[in-house]
Short mmCIF file of C-alpha atoms and ligand atoms in Angstrom, two decimals:
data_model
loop_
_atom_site.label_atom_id
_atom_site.label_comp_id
_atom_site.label_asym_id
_atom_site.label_seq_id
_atom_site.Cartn_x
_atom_site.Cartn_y
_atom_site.Cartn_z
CA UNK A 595 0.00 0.00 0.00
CA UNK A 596 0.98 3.32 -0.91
CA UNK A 597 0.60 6.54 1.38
CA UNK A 598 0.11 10.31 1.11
CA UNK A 599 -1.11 13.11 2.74
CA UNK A 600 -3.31 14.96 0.71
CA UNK A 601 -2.89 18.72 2.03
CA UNK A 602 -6.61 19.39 3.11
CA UNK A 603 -8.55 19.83 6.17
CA UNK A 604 -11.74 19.37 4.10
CA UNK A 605 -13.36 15.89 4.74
CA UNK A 606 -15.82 16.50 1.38
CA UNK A 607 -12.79 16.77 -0.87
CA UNK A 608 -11.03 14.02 0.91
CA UNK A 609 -13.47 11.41 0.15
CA UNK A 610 -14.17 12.17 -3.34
CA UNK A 611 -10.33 12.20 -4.33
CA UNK A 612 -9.78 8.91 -1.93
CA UNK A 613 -12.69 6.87 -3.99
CA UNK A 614 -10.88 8.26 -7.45
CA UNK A 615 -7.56 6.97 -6.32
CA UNK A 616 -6.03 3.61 -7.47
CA UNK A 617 -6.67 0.53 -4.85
CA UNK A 618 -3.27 1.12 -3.30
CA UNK A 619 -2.77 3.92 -2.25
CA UNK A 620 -4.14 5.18 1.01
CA UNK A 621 -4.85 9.29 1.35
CA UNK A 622 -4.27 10.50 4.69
CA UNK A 623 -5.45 14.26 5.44
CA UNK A 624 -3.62 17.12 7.36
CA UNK A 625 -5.56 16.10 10.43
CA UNK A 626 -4.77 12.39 10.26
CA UNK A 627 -1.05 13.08 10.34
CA UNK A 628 -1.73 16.11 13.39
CA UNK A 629 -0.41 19.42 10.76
CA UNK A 630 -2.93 21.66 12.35
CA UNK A 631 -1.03 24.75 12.30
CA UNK A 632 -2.40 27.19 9.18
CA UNK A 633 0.28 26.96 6.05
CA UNK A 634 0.40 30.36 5.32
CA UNK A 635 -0.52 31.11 1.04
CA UNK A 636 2.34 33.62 0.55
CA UNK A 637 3.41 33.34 -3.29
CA UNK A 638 2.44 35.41 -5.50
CA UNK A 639 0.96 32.37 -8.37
CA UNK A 640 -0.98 29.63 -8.05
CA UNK A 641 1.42 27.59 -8.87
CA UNK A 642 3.62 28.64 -6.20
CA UNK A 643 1.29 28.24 -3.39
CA UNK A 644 0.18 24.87 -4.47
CA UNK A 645 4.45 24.08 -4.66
CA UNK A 646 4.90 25.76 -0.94
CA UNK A 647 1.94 23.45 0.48
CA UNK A 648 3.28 20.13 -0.21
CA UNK A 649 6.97 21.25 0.55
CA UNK A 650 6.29 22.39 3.92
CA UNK A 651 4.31 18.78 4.38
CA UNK A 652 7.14 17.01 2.74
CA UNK A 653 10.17 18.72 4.57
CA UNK A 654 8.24 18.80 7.97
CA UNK A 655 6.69 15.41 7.91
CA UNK A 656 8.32 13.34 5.82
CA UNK A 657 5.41 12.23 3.93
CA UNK A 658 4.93 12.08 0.16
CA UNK A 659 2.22 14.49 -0.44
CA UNK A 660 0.09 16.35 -2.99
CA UNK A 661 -1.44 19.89 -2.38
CA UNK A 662 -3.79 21.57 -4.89
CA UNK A 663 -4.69 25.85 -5.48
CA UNK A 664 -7.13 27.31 -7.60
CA UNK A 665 -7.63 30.68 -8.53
CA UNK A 666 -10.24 32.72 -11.39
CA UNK A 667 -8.77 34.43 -13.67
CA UNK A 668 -10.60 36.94 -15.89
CA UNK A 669 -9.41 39.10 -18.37
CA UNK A 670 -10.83 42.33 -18.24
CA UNK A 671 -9.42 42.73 -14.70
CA UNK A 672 -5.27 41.28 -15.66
CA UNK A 673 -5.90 38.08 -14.33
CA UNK A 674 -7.65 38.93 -11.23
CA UNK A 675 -8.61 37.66 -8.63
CA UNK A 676 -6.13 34.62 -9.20
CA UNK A 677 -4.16 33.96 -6.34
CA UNK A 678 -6.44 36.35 -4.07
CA UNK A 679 -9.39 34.38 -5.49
CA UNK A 680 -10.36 33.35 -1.71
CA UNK A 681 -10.07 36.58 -0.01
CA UNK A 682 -10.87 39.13 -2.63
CA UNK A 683 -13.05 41.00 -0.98
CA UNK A 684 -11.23 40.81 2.20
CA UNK A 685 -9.61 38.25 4.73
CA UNK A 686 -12.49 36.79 6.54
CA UNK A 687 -15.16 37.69 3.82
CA UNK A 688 -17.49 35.16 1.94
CA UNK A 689 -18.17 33.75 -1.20
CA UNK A 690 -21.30 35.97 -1.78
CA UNK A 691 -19.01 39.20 -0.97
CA UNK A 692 -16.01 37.93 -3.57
CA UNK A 693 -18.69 36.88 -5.81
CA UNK A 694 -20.41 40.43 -5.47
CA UNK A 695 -17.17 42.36 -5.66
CA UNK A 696 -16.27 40.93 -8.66
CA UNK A 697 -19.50 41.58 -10.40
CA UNK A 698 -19.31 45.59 -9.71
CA UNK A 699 -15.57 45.41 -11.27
CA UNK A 700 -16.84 43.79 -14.08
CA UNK A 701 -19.45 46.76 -14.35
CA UNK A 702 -19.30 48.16 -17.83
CA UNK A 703 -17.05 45.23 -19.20
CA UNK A 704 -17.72 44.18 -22.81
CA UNK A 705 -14.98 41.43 -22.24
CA UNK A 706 -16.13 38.88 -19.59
CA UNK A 707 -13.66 36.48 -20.82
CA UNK A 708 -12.09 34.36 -17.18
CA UNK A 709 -10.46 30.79 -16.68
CA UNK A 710 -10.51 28.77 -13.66
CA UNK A 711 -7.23 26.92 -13.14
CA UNK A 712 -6.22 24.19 -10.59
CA UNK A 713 -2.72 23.78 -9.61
CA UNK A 714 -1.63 20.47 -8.06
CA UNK A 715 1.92 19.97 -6.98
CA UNK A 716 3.05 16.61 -6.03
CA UNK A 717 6.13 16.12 -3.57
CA UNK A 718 7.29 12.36 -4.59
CA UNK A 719 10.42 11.08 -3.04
CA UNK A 720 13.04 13.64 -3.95
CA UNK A 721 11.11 15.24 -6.94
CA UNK A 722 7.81 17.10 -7.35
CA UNK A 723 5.35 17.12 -10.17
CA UNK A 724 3.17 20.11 -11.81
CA UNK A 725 -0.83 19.48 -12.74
CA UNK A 726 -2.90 21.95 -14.17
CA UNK A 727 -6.20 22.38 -14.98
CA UNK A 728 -7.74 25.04 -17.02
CA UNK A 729 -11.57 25.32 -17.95
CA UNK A 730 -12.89 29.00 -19.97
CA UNK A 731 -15.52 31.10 -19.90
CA UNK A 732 -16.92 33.92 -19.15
CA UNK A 733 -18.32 35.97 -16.26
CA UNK A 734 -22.04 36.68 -16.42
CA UNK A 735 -23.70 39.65 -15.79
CA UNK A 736 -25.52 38.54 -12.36
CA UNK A 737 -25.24 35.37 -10.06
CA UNK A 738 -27.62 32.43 -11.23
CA UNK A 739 -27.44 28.85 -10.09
CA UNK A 740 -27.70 27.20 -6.32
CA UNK A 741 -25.05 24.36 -6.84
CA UNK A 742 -21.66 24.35 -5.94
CA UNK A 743 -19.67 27.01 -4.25
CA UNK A 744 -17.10 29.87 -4.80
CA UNK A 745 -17.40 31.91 -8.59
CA UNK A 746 -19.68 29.03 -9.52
CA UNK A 747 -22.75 31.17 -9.88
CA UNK A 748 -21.10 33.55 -12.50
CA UNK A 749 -18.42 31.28 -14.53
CA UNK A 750 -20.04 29.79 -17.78
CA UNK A 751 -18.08 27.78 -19.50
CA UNK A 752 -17.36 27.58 -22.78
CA UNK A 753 -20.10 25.37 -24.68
CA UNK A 754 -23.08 25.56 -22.15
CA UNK A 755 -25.31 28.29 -21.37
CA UNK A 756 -25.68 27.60 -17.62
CA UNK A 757 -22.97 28.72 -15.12
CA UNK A 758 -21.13 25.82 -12.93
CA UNK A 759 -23.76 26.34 -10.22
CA UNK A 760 -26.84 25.48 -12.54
CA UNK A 761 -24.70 23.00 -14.25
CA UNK A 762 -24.97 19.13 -12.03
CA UNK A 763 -22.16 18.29 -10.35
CA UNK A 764 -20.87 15.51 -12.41
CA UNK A 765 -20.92 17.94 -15.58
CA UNK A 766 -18.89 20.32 -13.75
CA UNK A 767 -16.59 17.17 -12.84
CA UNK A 768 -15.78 16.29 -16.00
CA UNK A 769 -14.84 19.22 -18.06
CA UNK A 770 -13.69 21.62 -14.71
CA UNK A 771 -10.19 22.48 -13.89
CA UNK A 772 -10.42 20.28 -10.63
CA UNK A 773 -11.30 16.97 -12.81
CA UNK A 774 -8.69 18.27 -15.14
CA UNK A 775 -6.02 18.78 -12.74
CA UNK A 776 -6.74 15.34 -10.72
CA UNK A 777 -7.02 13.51 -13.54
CA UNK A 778 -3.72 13.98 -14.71
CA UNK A 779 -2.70 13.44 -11.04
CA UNK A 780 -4.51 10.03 -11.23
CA UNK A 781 -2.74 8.86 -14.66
CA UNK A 782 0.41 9.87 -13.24
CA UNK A 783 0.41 7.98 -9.78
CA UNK A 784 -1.09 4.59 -11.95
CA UNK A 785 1.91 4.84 -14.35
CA UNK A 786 4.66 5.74 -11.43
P1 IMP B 802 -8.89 26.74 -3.07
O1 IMP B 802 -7.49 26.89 -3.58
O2 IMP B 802 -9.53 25.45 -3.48
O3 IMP B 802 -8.99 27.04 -1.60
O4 IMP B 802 -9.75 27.89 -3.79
C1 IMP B 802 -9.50 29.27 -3.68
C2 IMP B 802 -10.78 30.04 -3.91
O5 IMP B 802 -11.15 29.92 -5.29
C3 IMP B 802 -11.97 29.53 -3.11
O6 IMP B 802 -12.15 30.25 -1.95
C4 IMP B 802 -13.14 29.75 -4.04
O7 IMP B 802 -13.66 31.02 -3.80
C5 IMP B 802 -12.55 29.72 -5.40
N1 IMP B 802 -12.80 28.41 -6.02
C6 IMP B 802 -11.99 27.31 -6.00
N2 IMP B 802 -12.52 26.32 -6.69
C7 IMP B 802 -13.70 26.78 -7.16
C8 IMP B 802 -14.71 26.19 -7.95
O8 IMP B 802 -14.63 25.02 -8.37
N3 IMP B 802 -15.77 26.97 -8.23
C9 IMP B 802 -15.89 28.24 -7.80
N4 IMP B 802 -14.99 28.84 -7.05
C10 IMP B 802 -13.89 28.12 -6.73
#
């Protein structure tokens, strides 16, 4: 049996990348190996937060590890809110306020063009691995849809005309940057 630490405190996400994983390999989360102290998000991409998670798990703890970051980026604003995605309105704010904040920037914008990408950096032995996932679209004019979380109710992507929180689940699954980014993950770790 394999083992890694998956660098999450969420139980939800846990569980649905555990039952994607291959037979033999075993995920443990933050809390199952006791990291309960906050990592601290200080890079300035995506990319390099994603890269600082799993290197402060692998150089503290030992484990092999994967950590993922996602961030919106949309066009109109120069690839904002990317990295600040979670706290873009502020540090202790909430979806609704990032989701409402980003709507009055977008005021007035003819280009709603915006990309969600998913960074996953993997921390194998003495090496670590790069994932991305990228899905388009565009930012609609107000929030519509109940599913899902985050920018969900004001990214549509490319192809439909419903945003990710109208869209079911599995849909959003398949051709998201999450999927994308795990699934790469997944073909990776069964050809290691
Ligand atoms: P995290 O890296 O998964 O913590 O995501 C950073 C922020 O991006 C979150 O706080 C959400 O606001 C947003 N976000 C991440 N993934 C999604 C998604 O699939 N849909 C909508 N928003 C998302």
């Amino acid at each position: 049996m394999r083992e890694f630490v998956f660098a999450t405190h969420n139980h939800n996400k846990m569980r649905e990348i555990q039952s994607l994983m291959p037979d033999d390999i075993k995920l443990l989360s933050l809390d199952d190996i006791k990291c309960f102290e906050d990592i601290e998000e200080t890079e300035a991409t995506i990319e390099g937060n994603a890269i600082l998670k799993a290197n402060y798990i692998k150089e503290k703890y030992g484990y092999n590890v994967f950590a993922d970051d996602t961030g919106l980026e949309v066009k109109a604003l120069g690839g904002q809110p990317g990295v600040y995605s979670a706290r873009y309105a502020g540090n202790h704010k909430s979806d609704a306020d990032n989701v409402q904040l980003l709507l009055r920037n977008m005021e007035g914008k003819t280009n709603r063009e915006a990309q969600f990408k998913t960074v996953i950096a993997l921390c194998l032995d003495d090496a670590t691995y790069v994932f991305e996932g990228i899905v388009k679209g565009i930012i609609t004019n107000t929030s519509v849809g109940t599913n899902g979380f985050g920018y969900d109710p004001v990214f549509q992507p490319n192809g439909f005309s419903e945003t990710f929180a109208q869209l079911p689940l599995a849909t959003k699954n398949e051709i998201g940057h999450r999927g994308k980014a795990f699934k790469k993950l997944l073909d990776f770790l069964e050809n290691y």
